[in-house]
Structures are given as structure tokens and as C-alpha cells.
Short mmCIF file of C-alpha atoms in Angstrom, two decimals:
data_model
loop_
_atom_site.label_atom_id
_atom_site.label_comp_id
_atom_site.label_asym_id
_atom_site.label_seq_id
_atom_site.Cartn_x
_atom_site.Cartn_y
_atom_site.Cartn_z
CA MET A 445 20.96 17.48 4.58
CA ALA A 446 24.74 17.45 4.21
CA ASP A 447 25.02 13.67 4.46
CA GLU A 448 23.45 11.58 1.70
CA SER A 449 22.29 8.83 4.04
CA TYR A 450 19.89 8.78 6.98
CA ALA A 451 21.50 7.57 10.21
CA PRO A 452 20.31 4.13 11.36
CA THR A 453 18.26 3.96 14.57
CA PRO A 454 17.17 0.90 16.58
CA SER A 455 13.87 0.96 14.66
CA THR A 456 15.49 1.16 11.22
CA THR A 457 18.39 -1.23 11.74
CA PHE A 458 18.09 -4.22 9.44
CA ASN A 459 18.09 -7.59 11.14
CA ARG A 460 17.72 -9.83 8.09
CA TYR A 461 18.68 -9.60 4.42
CA LYS A 462 20.88 -6.60 5.15
CA GLU A 463 22.08 -6.45 1.56
CA ARG A 464 18.54 -5.47 0.59
CA GLY A 465 18.49 -2.54 3.00
CA SER A 466 19.50 1.06 2.39
CA TYR A 467 19.66 4.39 4.17
CA ASP A 468 20.39 6.24 0.94
CA VAL A 469 18.46 9.52 0.77
CA GLU A 470 17.88 9.42 -2.99
CA THR A 471 16.64 5.80 -2.93
CA ILE A 472 14.24 6.52 -0.06
CA HIS A 473 12.87 9.76 -1.51
CA ASN A 474 12.44 8.14 -4.91
CA ILE A 475 10.28 5.30 -3.54
CA PHE A 476 8.07 7.75 -1.61
CA ASN A 477 7.75 10.18 -4.48
CA THR A 478 6.69 7.61 -7.07
CA THR A 479 4.16 5.72 -4.92
CA SER A 480 0.52 6.70 -5.42
CA VAL A 481 -0.58 6.08 -1.84
CA VAL A 482 1.44 6.06 1.37
CA HIS A 483 0.39 4.59 4.73
CA VAL A 484 0.59 6.75 7.84
CA SER A 485 0.55 5.20 11.30
CA PHE A 486 0.13 6.81 14.71
CA LEU A 487 -1.41 6.25 18.12
CA PRO A 488 -4.75 8.07 18.16
CA SER A 489 -4.86 8.40 21.93
CA PRO A 490 -2.64 7.54 24.89
CA ASP A 491 -5.46 5.37 26.30
CA ASP A 492 -5.80 3.26 23.16
CA PRO A 493 -3.26 0.43 22.72
CA PHE A 494 -3.97 0.12 18.97
CA PRO A 495 -2.24 2.22 16.36
CA VAL A 496 -4.24 3.25 13.29
CA ILE A 497 -3.03 3.38 9.69
CA LEU A 498 -4.43 5.86 7.18
CA PRO A 499 -3.82 5.80 3.43
CA MET A 500 -2.80 9.29 2.28
CA ILE A 501 -1.09 11.11 -0.57
CA GLY A 502 2.44 12.19 0.32
CA GLN A 503 5.59 13.67 -1.14
CA ILE A 504 9.05 14.40 0.20
CA GLY A 505 10.42 17.81 -0.70
CA THR A 506 12.55 20.67 0.59
CA TYR A 507 10.70 23.99 0.92
CA PRO A 508 12.65 26.52 -1.14
CA GLY A 509 11.25 29.52 0.77
CA ASP A 510 13.38 28.75 3.83
CA ASP A 511 17.19 28.46 3.54
CA THR A 512 17.38 26.28 6.64
CA ALA A 513 14.64 23.84 5.52
CA GLU A 514 15.49 20.15 5.39
CA ALA A 515 13.68 17.59 3.26
CA ALA A 516 10.35 16.76 4.92
CA CYS A 517 7.37 14.57 4.08
CA TYR A 518 4.20 16.50 3.17
CA LEU A 519 0.84 14.76 3.46
CA HIS A 520 -2.58 15.59 2.18
CA GLY A 521 -5.80 13.64 2.09
CA TYR A 522 -9.44 13.96 3.07
CA VAL A 523 -9.18 10.81 5.17
CA SER A 524 -7.06 12.76 7.59
CA SER A 525 -9.42 14.55 9.95
CA ARG A 526 -8.06 12.70 12.99
CA ILE A 527 -4.47 13.25 12.01
CA VAL A 528 -5.24 16.95 11.42
CA LYS A 529 -6.71 17.25 14.91
CA LEU A 530 -3.70 15.51 16.45
CA SER A 531 -1.30 17.67 14.43
CA GLY A 532 -3.02 20.83 15.59
CA SER A 533 -3.09 19.83 19.24
CA HIS A 534 0.56 18.90 19.68
CA ASP A 535 3.31 21.33 20.53
CA ASP A 536 6.72 21.32 18.86
CA PRO A 537 8.04 19.18 17.31
CA GLY A 538 4.68 17.51 16.61
CA PHE A 539 3.39 14.01 17.26
CA PRO A 540 5.22 10.81 16.32
CA VAL A 541 4.20 9.05 13.11
CA CYS A 542 5.51 6.41 10.75
CA VAL A 543 4.99 6.59 6.98
CA THR A 544 5.57 3.74 4.53
CA ALA A 545 5.52 3.57 0.74
CA THR A 546 5.48 0.15 -0.93
CA LYS A 547 5.51 -0.96 -4.54
CA VAL A 548 4.92 -4.59 -5.51
CA ASP A 549 7.00 -5.38 -8.61
CA GLY A 550 6.47 -9.10 -9.05
CA TYR A 551 5.21 -12.38 -7.64
CA LYS A 552 8.15 -14.77 -7.33
CA LEU A 553 6.83 -18.30 -7.72
CA ALA A 554 9.43 -20.85 -6.65
CA LEU A 555 9.34 -24.65 -6.78
CA THR A 556 8.22 -24.74 -3.15
CA PRO A 557 5.91 -22.40 -1.18
CA PHE A 558 8.76 -21.87 1.30
CA HIS A 559 10.71 -19.89 -1.33
CA HIS A 560 7.80 -17.91 -2.74
CA SER A 561 8.28 -14.16 -2.31
CA TYR A 562 7.79 -10.77 -3.95
CA ASN A 563 9.87 -8.37 -5.91
CA TYR A 564 9.16 -5.08 -4.17
CA ARG A 565 10.46 -1.69 -3.10
CA SER A 566 9.51 -0.28 0.27
CA ALA A 567 10.56 2.82 2.21
CA LEU A 568 9.77 3.81 5.77
CA LEU A 569 10.22 7.06 7.64
CA GLN A 570 9.56 8.11 11.21
CA GLY A 571 9.17 11.70 12.28
CA HIS A 572 7.12 14.39 13.96
CA ALA A 573 3.92 15.56 12.29
CA ALA A 574 2.64 19.12 12.51
CA LEU A 575 0.23 21.25 10.47
CA VAL A 576 1.81 23.61 7.96
CA THR A 577 0.72 27.10 9.04
CA ASP A 578 2.73 29.35 6.70
CA PRO A 579 0.43 30.04 3.70
CA ALA A 580 3.34 30.21 1.22
CA GLU A 581 4.72 26.85 2.34
CA LYS A 582 1.21 25.36 2.26
CA THR A 583 0.60 26.51 -1.32
CA TRP A 584 4.03 25.23 -2.36
CA ALA A 585 3.31 21.85 -0.72
CA LEU A 586 -0.11 21.55 -2.39
CA GLU A 587 1.50 22.19 -5.78
CA LEU A 588 4.18 19.59 -4.97
CA ILE A 589 1.55 17.00 -4.01
CA THR A 590 -0.81 17.79 -6.91
CA ASP A 591 1.99 17.58 -9.47
CA SER A 592 3.13 14.30 -7.93
CA VAL A 593 -0.18 12.73 -8.95
CA VAL A 594 0.04 13.94 -12.56
CA PRO A 595 3.01 16.19 -13.48
CA GLY A 596 1.87 19.62 -14.65
CA ARG A 597 -1.58 19.21 -13.13
CA TRP A 598 -1.35 22.31 -10.89
CA ALA A 599 -0.74 24.59 -13.91
CA HIS A 600 -3.55 22.85 -15.82
CA SER A 601 -6.31 23.48 -13.28
CA ARG A 602 -8.05 26.50 -11.74
CA PRO A 603 -5.80 27.83 -8.94
CA PRO A 604 -7.24 27.45 -5.42
CA ASP A 605 -8.93 30.50 -3.95
CA LYS A 606 -8.42 31.85 -0.43
CA GLY A 607 -11.32 29.88 1.08
CA GLU A 608 -10.14 26.61 -0.46
CA LEU A 609 -6.59 27.16 0.80
CA ALA A 610 -7.88 27.92 4.29
CA ALA A 611 -9.99 24.75 4.26
CA THR A 612 -7.09 22.55 3.15
CA HIS A 613 -4.74 21.01 5.65
CA VAL A 614 -1.20 19.97 4.87
CA ILE A 615 0.81 17.95 7.37
CA LYS A 616 4.58 18.22 7.44
CA ILE A 617 6.67 15.45 8.92
CA SER A 618 10.18 16.32 10.02
CA ILE A 619 12.14 13.17 9.32
CA VAL A 620 13.88 11.56 12.31
CA ALA A 621 14.81 8.22 10.70
CA ALA A 622 14.32 6.54 7.35
CA SER A 623 15.25 3.40 5.47
CA ALA A 624 14.40 1.44 2.33
CA LYS A 625 14.40 -2.18 1.32
CA ASP A 626 13.99 -3.89 -2.02
CA ALA A 627 14.12 -7.18 -3.85
CA ALA A 628 14.45 -7.39 -7.63
CA SER A 629 15.43 -10.79 -8.94
CA VAL A 630 14.50 -14.21 -10.28
CA PRO A 631 13.29 -16.69 -7.63
CA ALA A 632 15.83 -18.71 -5.66
CA ASP A 633 15.29 -22.41 -5.11
CA GLU A 634 17.41 -24.97 -3.33
CA ARG A 635 19.91 -27.22 -5.09
CA LYS A 636 18.17 -30.32 -3.79
CA ASP A 637 14.99 -29.28 -5.64
CA LEU A 638 16.78 -28.25 -8.83
CA ARG A 639 18.46 -31.66 -8.93
CA ASN A 640 15.30 -33.59 -8.09
CA GLU A 641 13.57 -34.35 -11.40
CA ALA A 642 10.30 -35.19 -9.65
CA VAL A 643 10.23 -31.56 -8.50
CA ALA A 644 12.04 -29.62 -11.23
CA ASN A 645 10.11 -31.33 -14.05
CA ALA A 646 6.76 -31.04 -12.29
CA PHE A 647 6.47 -27.40 -11.27
CA TRP A 648 6.86 -24.04 -12.98
CA ALA A 649 9.19 -21.50 -11.39
CA GLY A 650 9.39 -17.86 -12.41
CA VAL A 651 8.13 -14.36 -11.79
CA VAL A 652 4.84 -12.73 -12.69
CA PRO A 653 5.76 -9.04 -13.16
CA VAL A 654 3.39 -6.61 -11.38
CA TRP A 655 2.96 -2.89 -11.85
CA GLU A 656 0.46 -0.10 -11.32
CA CYS A 657 -1.19 0.41 -14.68
CA PHE A 658 -3.10 3.48 -15.92
CA GLY A 659 -6.00 3.16 -18.32
CA GLU A 660 -7.47 5.40 -21.00
CA PRO A 661 -8.56 8.67 -19.28
CA VAL A 662 -12.36 8.79 -18.78
CA PRO A 663 -13.79 12.32 -19.15
CA ALA A 664 -16.17 13.62 -16.45
CA PRO A 665 -19.80 14.05 -17.62
CA TYR A 666 -19.30 17.85 -17.54
CA ASN A 667 -15.88 17.87 -19.21
CA LYS A 668 -15.67 20.11 -22.29
CA VAL A 669 -12.12 19.67 -23.58
CA LYS A 670 -10.07 16.87 -25.13
CA VAL A 671 -7.55 14.90 -23.08
CA PRO A 672 -4.59 17.24 -22.66
CA ASP A 673 -0.99 16.27 -23.37
CA HIS A 674 0.10 16.35 -19.72
CA VAL A 675 -2.46 13.61 -18.93
CA ALA A 676 -1.95 11.52 -22.08
CA GLU A 677 1.83 11.61 -21.75
CA PHE A 678 1.68 10.77 -18.06
CA VAL A 679 -0.33 7.63 -18.80
CA LYS A 680 1.96 6.57 -21.67
CA ASN A 681 5.24 7.23 -19.82
CA GLU A 682 4.18 5.75 -16.48
CA ASN A 683 2.95 2.54 -18.06
CA ALA A 684 6.10 2.12 -20.13
CA ASN A 685 8.48 2.83 -17.23
CA SER A 686 6.63 0.70 -14.68
CA GLU A 687 6.33 -2.28 -17.01
CA GLU A 688 9.98 -1.99 -17.99
CA TYR A 689 11.13 -2.03 -14.36
CA ALA A 690 8.90 -4.98 -13.32
CA VAL A 691 9.94 -7.08 -16.32
CA TRP A 692 13.61 -6.24 -15.76
CA ALA A 693 13.35 -7.25 -12.07
CA ALA A 694 11.61 -10.52 -13.04
CA GLY A 695 14.62 -11.59 -15.09
CA ASN A 696 17.39 -10.09 -12.98
CA VAL A 697 20.06 -12.57 -11.87
CA PRO A 698 21.93 -10.68 -9.14
CA VAL A 699 25.68 -10.96 -8.80
CA LYS A 700 26.10 -12.84 -5.53
CA LYS A 701 27.20 -10.52 -2.73
CA LYS A 702 28.46 -11.79 0.57
CA ARG A 703 25.80 -11.11 3.16
CA GLU A 704 26.93 -9.07 6.13
CA ASP A 705 24.95 -11.36 8.40
CA GLU A 706 26.57 -14.53 7.12
CA MET B 265 -19.15 -14.45 13.60
CA ALA B 266 -22.93 -14.43 13.95
CA ASP B 267 -23.30 -10.78 13.08
CA GLU B 268 -22.38 -9.68 9.57
CA SER B 269 -20.91 -6.36 10.67
CA TYR B 270 -18.01 -5.44 12.94
CA ALA B 271 -19.03 -3.21 15.85
CA PRO B 272 -17.76 0.38 15.58
CA THR B 273 -15.17 1.52 18.14
CA PRO B 274 -13.82 5.03 18.81
CA SER B 275 -10.94 4.24 16.45
CA THR B 276 -13.13 3.00 13.62
CA THR B 277 -15.97 5.51 13.88
CA PHE B 278 -16.21 7.59 10.70
CA ASN B 279 -15.98 11.32 11.20
CA ARG B 280 -16.23 12.44 7.59
CA TYR B 281 -17.84 11.07 4.42
CA LYS B 282 -19.77 8.54 6.47
CA GLU B 283 -21.61 7.30 3.39
CA ARG B 284 -18.27 5.93 2.17
CA GLY B 285 -17.68 3.94 5.34
CA SER B 286 -18.69 0.37 6.11
CA TYR B 287 -18.43 -2.22 8.86
CA ASP B 288 -19.68 -4.97 6.59
CA VAL B 289 -17.71 -8.19 7.15
CA GLU B 290 -17.83 -9.32 3.51
CA THR B 291 -16.70 -5.93 2.18
CA ILE B 292 -13.80 -5.75 4.63
CA HIS B 293 -12.63 -9.33 4.09
CA ASN B 294 -12.87 -8.91 0.33
CA ILE B 295 -10.59 -5.85 0.30
CA PHE B 296 -8.00 -7.60 2.49
CA ASN B 297 -8.13 -10.84 0.54
CA THR B 298 -7.63 -9.26 -2.89
CA THR B 299 -4.81 -6.87 -1.96
CA SER B 300 -1.30 -8.08 -2.78
CA VAL B 301 0.41 -6.36 0.14
CA VAL B 302 -0.99 -5.24 3.50
CA HIS B 303 0.62 -2.81 5.94
CA VAL B 304 1.06 -3.84 9.56
CA SER B 305 1.69 -1.26 12.26
CA PHE B 306 2.76 -1.70 15.88
CA LEU B 307 4.88 -0.12 18.59
CA PRO B 308 8.23 -1.93 18.61
CA SER B 309 9.04 -1.02 22.20
CA PRO B 310 7.36 0.81 25.08
CA ASP B 311 10.31 3.23 25.17
CA ASP B 312 10.02 4.20 21.52
CA PRO B 313 7.37 6.83 20.65
CA PHE B 314 7.36 5.89 16.95
CA PRO B 315 5.25 3.11 15.50
CA VAL B 316 6.69 1.09 12.62
CA ILE B 317 4.85 -0.17 9.54
CA LEU B 318 5.85 -3.36 7.75
CA PRO B 319 4.56 -4.49 4.36
CA MET B 320 3.45 -8.13 4.60
CA ILE B 321 1.30 -10.72 2.86
CA GLY B 322 -1.98 -11.35 4.66
CA GLN B 323 -5.29 -13.12 4.38
CA ILE B 324 -8.43 -13.28 6.47
CA GLY B 325 -9.85 -16.75 6.99
CA THR B 326 -11.60 -18.98 9.50
CA TYR B 327 -9.62 -22.06 10.54
CA PRO B 328 -11.85 -25.06 9.80
CA GLY B 329 -10.04 -27.32 12.28
CA ASP B 330 -11.59 -25.55 15.26
CA ASP B 331 -15.36 -25.26 15.59
CA THR B 332 -15.07 -22.18 17.80
CA ALA B 333 -12.67 -20.32 15.49
CA GLU B 334 -13.63 -16.84 14.33
CA ALA B 335 -12.32 -15.17 11.19
CA ALA B 336 -8.77 -13.95 11.84
CA CYS B 337 -6.06 -12.25 9.82
CA TYR B 338 -3.06 -14.47 9.04
CA LEU B 339 0.26 -12.82 8.13
CA HIS B 340 3.41 -14.12 6.60
CA GLY B 341 6.49 -12.40 5.27
CA TYR B 342 10.23 -12.50 5.63
CA VAL B 343 10.26 -8.82 6.61
CA SER B 344 8.69 -9.85 9.87
CA SER B 345 11.51 -10.85 12.19
CA ARG B 346 10.68 -8.07 14.68
CA ILE B 347 6.99 -8.80 14.61
CA VAL B 348 7.74 -12.51 15.10
CA LYS B 349 9.84 -11.73 18.18
CA LEU B 350 7.12 -9.49 19.60
CA SER B 351 4.45 -12.10 18.86
CA GLY B 352 6.44 -14.76 20.63
CA SER B 353 7.16 -12.65 23.69
CA HIS B 354 3.60 -11.53 24.47
CA ASP B 355 1.15 -13.49 26.54
CA ASP B 356 -2.50 -13.90 25.59
CA PRO B 357 -4.19 -12.32 23.73
CA GLY B 358 -1.03 -11.06 21.93
CA PHE B 359 0.25 -7.59 21.19
CA PRO B 360 -1.83 -4.80 19.60
CA VAL B 361 -1.45 -4.20 15.86
CA CYS B 362 -3.26 -2.43 13.06
CA VAL B 363 -3.41 -3.83 9.52
CA THR B 364 -4.52 -1.90 6.44
CA ALA B 365 -5.18 -2.96 2.85
CA THR B 366 -5.54 -0.27 0.20
CA LYS B 367 -6.28 -0.39 -3.52
CA VAL B 368 -5.98 2.72 -5.69
CA ASP B 369 -8.62 2.53 -8.44
CA GLY B 370 -8.29 5.90 -10.15
CA TYR B 371 -6.90 9.42 -10.13
CA LYS B 372 -9.81 11.86 -10.08
CA LEU B 373 -8.68 15.04 -11.83
CA ALA B 374 -11.12 17.87 -11.17
CA LEU B 375 -11.17 21.43 -12.54
CA THR B 376 -9.42 22.65 -9.39
CA PRO B 377 -6.71 21.00 -7.23
CA PHE B 378 -9.04 21.37 -4.23
CA HIS B 379 -11.38 18.72 -5.70
CA HIS B 380 -8.72 16.30 -6.89
CA SER B 381 -9.01 12.92 -5.20
CA TYR B 382 -8.70 9.16 -5.72
CA ASN B 383 -11.04 6.33 -6.38
CA TYR B 384 -9.92 3.74 -3.84
CA ARG B 385 -10.89 0.90 -1.52
CA SER B 386 -9.30 0.64 1.89
CA ALA B 387 -9.89 -1.63 4.89
CA LEU B 388 -8.43 -1.46 8.37
CA LEU B 389 -8.42 -3.90 11.24
CA GLN B 390 -7.10 -3.77 14.77
CA GLY B 391 -6.40 -6.82 16.86
CA HIS B 392 -4.00 -8.90 18.90
CA ALA B 393 -1.13 -10.63 17.14
CA ALA B 394 0.27 -13.98 18.26
CA LEU B 395 2.33 -16.73 16.62
CA VAL B 396 0.40 -19.72 15.34
CA THR B 397 1.77 -22.70 17.27
CA ASP B 398 -0.56 -25.51 16.18
CA PRO B 399 1.17 -27.22 13.19
CA ALA B 400 -2.14 -28.07 11.49
CA GLU B 401 -3.39 -24.50 11.69
CA LYS B 402 0.00 -23.22 10.49
CA THR B 403 -0.03 -25.49 7.44
CA TRP B 404 -3.62 -24.51 6.69
CA ALA B 405 -2.72 -20.80 6.97
CA LEU B 406 0.33 -21.16 4.71
CA GLU B 407 -1.85 -22.79 2.07
CA LEU B 408 -4.43 -20.00 2.47
CA ILE B 409 -1.75 -17.32 2.03
CA THR B 410 0.08 -19.09 -0.83
CA ASP B 411 -3.15 -19.62 -2.77
CA SER B 412 -4.10 -15.97 -2.18
CA VAL B 413 -1.08 -14.93 -4.24
CA VAL B 414 -1.92 -17.23 -7.17
CA PRO B 415 -4.94 -19.56 -6.76
CA GLY B 416 -3.91 -23.20 -6.93
CA ARG B 417 -0.26 -22.46 -6.29
CA TRP B 418 0.01 -24.66 -3.19
CA ALA B 419 -1.05 -27.77 -5.13
CA HIS B 420 1.30 -26.83 -7.99
CA SER B 421 4.49 -26.71 -5.93
CA ARG B 422 6.58 -29.10 -3.85
CA PRO B 423 4.93 -29.40 -0.40
CA PRO B 424 6.95 -27.94 2.49
CA ASP B 425 8.99 -30.41 4.54
CA LYS B 426 9.17 -30.54 8.33
CA GLY B 427 12.22 -28.28 8.57
CA GLU B 428 10.69 -25.64 6.31
CA LEU B 429 7.45 -25.65 8.29
CA ALA B 430 9.37 -25.28 11.55
CA ALA B 431 11.35 -22.35 10.11
CA THR B 432 8.23 -20.54 8.89
CA HIS B 433 6.33 -18.20 11.16
CA VAL B 434 2.67 -17.36 10.74
CA ILE B 435 1.10 -14.59 12.77
CA LYS B 436 -2.58 -14.70 13.62
CA ILE B 437 -4.45 -11.54 14.48
CA SER B 438 -7.68 -11.90 16.44
CA ILE B 439 -9.83 -9.09 15.11
CA VAL B 440 -11.04 -6.54 17.69
CA ALA B 441 -12.34 -3.87 15.30
CA ALA B 442 -12.52 -3.39 11.54
CA SER B 443 -13.87 -0.98 8.96
CA ALA B 444 -13.68 -0.16 5.26
CA LYS B 445 -13.96 2.94 3.14
CA ASP B 446 -14.23 3.46 -0.58
CA ALA B 447 -14.79 6.00 -3.32
CA ALA B 448 -15.83 4.97 -6.84
CA SER B 449 -17.14 7.81 -8.97
CA VAL B 450 -16.56 10.57 -11.48
CA PRO B 451 -14.97 13.74 -10.03
CA ALA B 452 -17.16 16.37 -8.39
CA ASP B 453 -16.65 20.03 -9.18
CA GLU B 454 -18.48 23.08 -7.96
CA ARG B 455 -21.32 24.72 -9.85
CA LYS B 456 -19.46 28.02 -9.98
CA ASP B 457 -16.64 26.33 -11.93
CA LEU B 458 -18.95 24.39 -14.25
CA ARG B 459 -20.72 27.64 -15.12
CA ASN B 460 -17.51 29.63 -15.54
CA GLU B 461 -16.46 29.22 -19.17
CA ALA B 462 -12.95 30.50 -18.42
CA VAL B 463 -12.57 27.45 -16.19
CA ALA B 464 -14.79 24.77 -17.79
CA ASN B 465 -13.45 25.42 -21.29
CA ALA B 466 -9.83 25.61 -20.19
CA PHE B 467 -9.26 22.49 -18.12
CA TRP B 468 -9.84 18.76 -18.56
CA ALA B 469 -11.78 16.94 -15.83
CA GLY B 470 -12.05 13.18 -15.55
CA VAL B 471 -10.60 10.03 -14.09
CA VAL B 472 -7.49 8.09 -15.01
CA PRO B 473 -8.34 4.47 -14.07
CA VAL B 474 -5.62 2.70 -12.08
CA TRP B 475 -5.16 -1.00 -11.38
CA GLU B 476 -2.53 -3.54 -10.47
CA CYS B 477 -1.50 -5.16 -13.71
CA PHE B 478 0.23 -8.52 -14.23
CA GLY B 479 2.63 -9.09 -17.11
CA GLU B 480 3.66 -12.11 -19.12
CA PRO B 481 5.15 -14.69 -16.68
CA VAL B 482 8.97 -14.75 -16.87
CA PRO B 483 10.43 -18.26 -16.33
CA ALA B 484 13.30 -18.69 -13.84
CA PRO B 485 16.66 -19.57 -15.46
CA TYR B 486 16.32 -23.12 -14.07
CA ASN B 487 12.64 -23.59 -15.00
CA LYS B 488 11.93 -26.70 -17.09
CA VAL B 489 8.19 -26.60 -17.80
CA LYS B 490 5.81 -24.37 -19.76
CA VAL B 491 3.65 -21.76 -18.02
CA PRO B 492 0.88 -23.77 -16.33
CA ASP B 493 -2.81 -22.95 -16.65
CA HIS B 494 -3.21 -21.82 -13.02
CA VAL B 495 -0.64 -19.05 -13.65
CA ALA B 496 -1.78 -18.07 -17.16
CA GLU B 497 -5.42 -17.94 -16.11
CA PHE B 498 -4.64 -15.96 -12.99
CA VAL B 499 -2.88 -13.29 -15.08
CA LYS B 500 -5.69 -13.13 -17.65
CA ASN B 501 -8.55 -13.07 -15.12
CA GLU B 502 -6.95 -10.62 -12.69
CA ASN B 503 -6.13 -8.13 -15.41
CA ALA B 504 -9.61 -8.31 -16.91
CA ASN B 505 -11.40 -7.98 -13.54
CA SER B 506 -9.19 -5.19 -12.20
CA GLU B 507 -9.40 -3.13 -15.37
CA GLU B 508 -13.18 -3.61 -15.54
CA TYR B 509 -13.63 -2.36 -11.97
CA ALA B 510 -11.34 0.68 -12.36
CA VAL B 511 -12.98 1.74 -15.65
CA TRP B 512 -16.45 1.24 -14.17
CA ALA B 513 -15.55 3.38 -11.11
CA ALA B 514 -14.12 6.10 -13.39
CA GLY B 515 -17.48 6.56 -15.09
CA ASN B 516 -19.77 5.89 -12.15
CA VAL B 517 -22.27 8.67 -11.41
CA PRO B 518 -23.54 7.83 -7.91
CA VAL B 519 -27.16 8.32 -6.99
CA LYS B 520 -27.01 11.13 -4.47
CA LYS B 521 -27.55 9.86 -0.93
CA LYS B 522 -28.19 12.15 1.97
CA ARG B 523 -25.08 12.24 4.11
CA GLU B 524 -25.59 11.30 7.75
CA ASP B 525 -23.28 14.13 8.78
CA GLU B 526 -25.23 16.80 6.89
#
């Protein structure tokens, strides 16, 4: 992608809090690629008015084996039998899906329920889903997805054999539109409440930082080796980085920007 | 609801790993009501093939002010201007949406990438979304949602005034179908790998427990009081319960049940 932003579409145009919105490619990819589970939505059948949403494991990447490849979203997950069937039964360019990645970074507790909110980061993409059929691209995508869970994991496990690769489905979503939104700050209350001692002296206001935390690795009953560095370091680094971000956001006093919608 | 299970529909019928699936009302409500952010999917316009997914705050509850009320999903969130417009512009019974709540409980690292998976709990519901117009039901729902973030928060903040209530939208989803799925166990590898010393002695297998962790509350710059018990206890209890569940799941060796699809 020559441009470093996705183009806005009617579906990804921000109507409120525009200063929190972004079409920046790096921002969007970063939210997707550091979120442990993404949500994938689609219409299972033309006769059914209800969309479904499946939790899956996904990563955005650009396949290096094809010079013309653009960044796409690759999905894998055993909850995906319906999506696999749909992907296999649609012609080019695939069937329309939406994928979202969300991280909750803090609970913002204001003086009044009306101003309660979250610190969060969320990214959304829309695109066409199709099964990856090229074996080289499929293997590359499985390595990308496996290493996204724990970096280095692919090299530290028994490589898949031919039967396993054949039995594994990877879905590739060509991205049509994408956007991100975030909030990272202290709560905001109204002047009338800050000046009202009956309110300001009665209630606590602040942020409870939130992050995804990893515990001490628990060996499988059949495991024979000690916890390897790639796992131990992943746990240590992730916890430190996630806590640092959530605590930073909880105390962040943003420089006031003029809102475009004001 | 007289029955304690939701009835399966084509969209919520399990095709794989049926032993992990459930229609149990209590299980489904519990996953929704303990998940900090839910994902809401809908078609923004009949001309647009792509669904969108919005992260929102949601709770399932039964409005006590109406004897005929059934359990419904109540949503609130400032990211919801489009969904509010759609809810307001649809006649009874509202417009079709899907809502999902997902908790990641552990990364299951097997000897081979093919058997890597997650411990998780996920619930899905489909239903018709409409704006809550009755002021009493709206106030009740806002208290339900606020107290779902931090129990007791509604009573420990300045009650909303008339203008704030009027400016706040709550969406109610009448539930048409719902299901849940979970996995909570040690990894599973194949006998051929367990017996192959070149594999079993080379790679670590086990689970990294994962949970949503809450940090030390950070007071707002204008806060005047010490951290109250309802916040301090929430942080302590949530962390202890979430860690306990994730660590339990990481070491859980399930009693083998015959799969219905075998």
C-alpha cells in the first residue's frame, strides 16, 4: 500500500469524537496484531436476517512470496467451520466480513455515571474473505499466526506435516476499509460537579487500569522440558508492557485539541 | 423464561466440538455479565454488503418493573451513534443484531502448531434491537450497566439529572437465540508425538494462563477523596477470581466424554 492511511468509507466515517478516530495503517495493524482474539462478523445465509460473530485468532501481514501482495488479514481458528464453508463457496473476491480487535485499557470512574467510560483501543476492518489455497502462503500465514500468540513458537514446536497442513484452513481477508479509535486519559467531569463540594467531596473519581495479564506457565501433564526462554520472556515482557500502557493511559491528561465536530 | 435453555436455531447449532457448546441460560448470561466489553454486529444499510462490529458495554437482565418482561440484553456506549439511529428508525420488534462476549483464559501451547489453541469462554446472542423509551426502565438499565462495571458504583456517584438521562441512549435487545462455548483444559497432543523422543524431549507443552487484570486505582487530578472500599474490593476480588479460574483451567484434565459428533 503506497498510502499510509486507509481511505474513509461511509461505514468507517467517524460521526462522534472524531479526534479519537484514525485511518492510519500502522495504528490499525498494531491494534489487530497485539490483540489475542478478534471478532469476525458475517451473514451466514441470505435468508437469515441475523449476522453472527465468531471469536478467532487473526493477524495482518503482507505475504512476501508475491510482489503484488497487499497487507491482508489472516484468520485461523477451530470455531470457523461455517466461515470456512462460506469462504470455499464464494467466487472472487470472497464474501463480505467485518473484523474487530478491541483492548480495554481502563475503567474511567467519573463523579457521575453519565461521564463513566473506558480507556480502550479498537480497530475495525471490512473486506472479502476467501480460503488461502497456495500451500506456501498457507504455511507462511500459519507461522505468522502461531508466532503472534507467542513469538518464536513456530520454531520451538514440531513442524506441521502434510496431513496437518491439508486439514488446516486459513482465511485471507482482502481489506476494503479500516479504521481505529482509542481513548487514553483521565476521566472528564463537569465544572458544576467539580465546584459542588457535596459531589466532589463525596465521590471518588479516577481510573482503574486494565490489561490482559499472563500467569506462570503451567506445564502439560506429559511435558518433559523446563519452561523455555521464548515463553518465559513473552510472559515477562507482555505483562510489563501492558501494565505500563494501562497505567500511563490512566494518568494521561491530554492537551486539549479543538474537535472537528465542534 | 420458563425453560432454562435457549432453543437451538440453524445459526446457533454446533457443528464441531459439540461437547463444548451450551444453550444453558445461566452459563450464557454469566459470560455476558462478567465480560468488560461485548461486540455488537449489524448491517448498517441494506445497500452495504459489509456488517460492522462495535465494541459496547452490555448486560443481560430482566426488568423488574414489568411482570411480563423476559431477560434482555441492554447496551450502552458512546460509540453507538449509528446503532442508536438504526434503533430509533426501526419499527417493532427492532433491527437484527448479534452480540458476542469472549474471555480468553489461556494460551494452550502444544508440541505442534496444529494443536495450539486457547482456553476461552464465549457467548453469542441474536435478537432485535430497539431504544428503551420508558424512563423508569432506562434508569434501571443504566444502574444495571454502571454496577456491572464496578459493583456499587451507581450508589457511589452523583445521580444523573433529567438532562443527562434524556441525552443517554440505552438499547434493549430481545433475545431470539443464544449459545455459549468454552474450552478449559491442558493441551492435547497426539500419541505419536508423545512417544517420539525427538519431539517430546525437544519442545515445551503447557498453558500460559490469561486473565483481565486490574491495577492500582489512579485518582483523577481533581479527585478529593481516598479510594473507596467498593473500588478497592472490586480490584482485589476480580483479580483473585480471574487468576484462580485461568490457573485452574490451565491444569484441568477433563474426564473424557464421548463426543456426540463421533
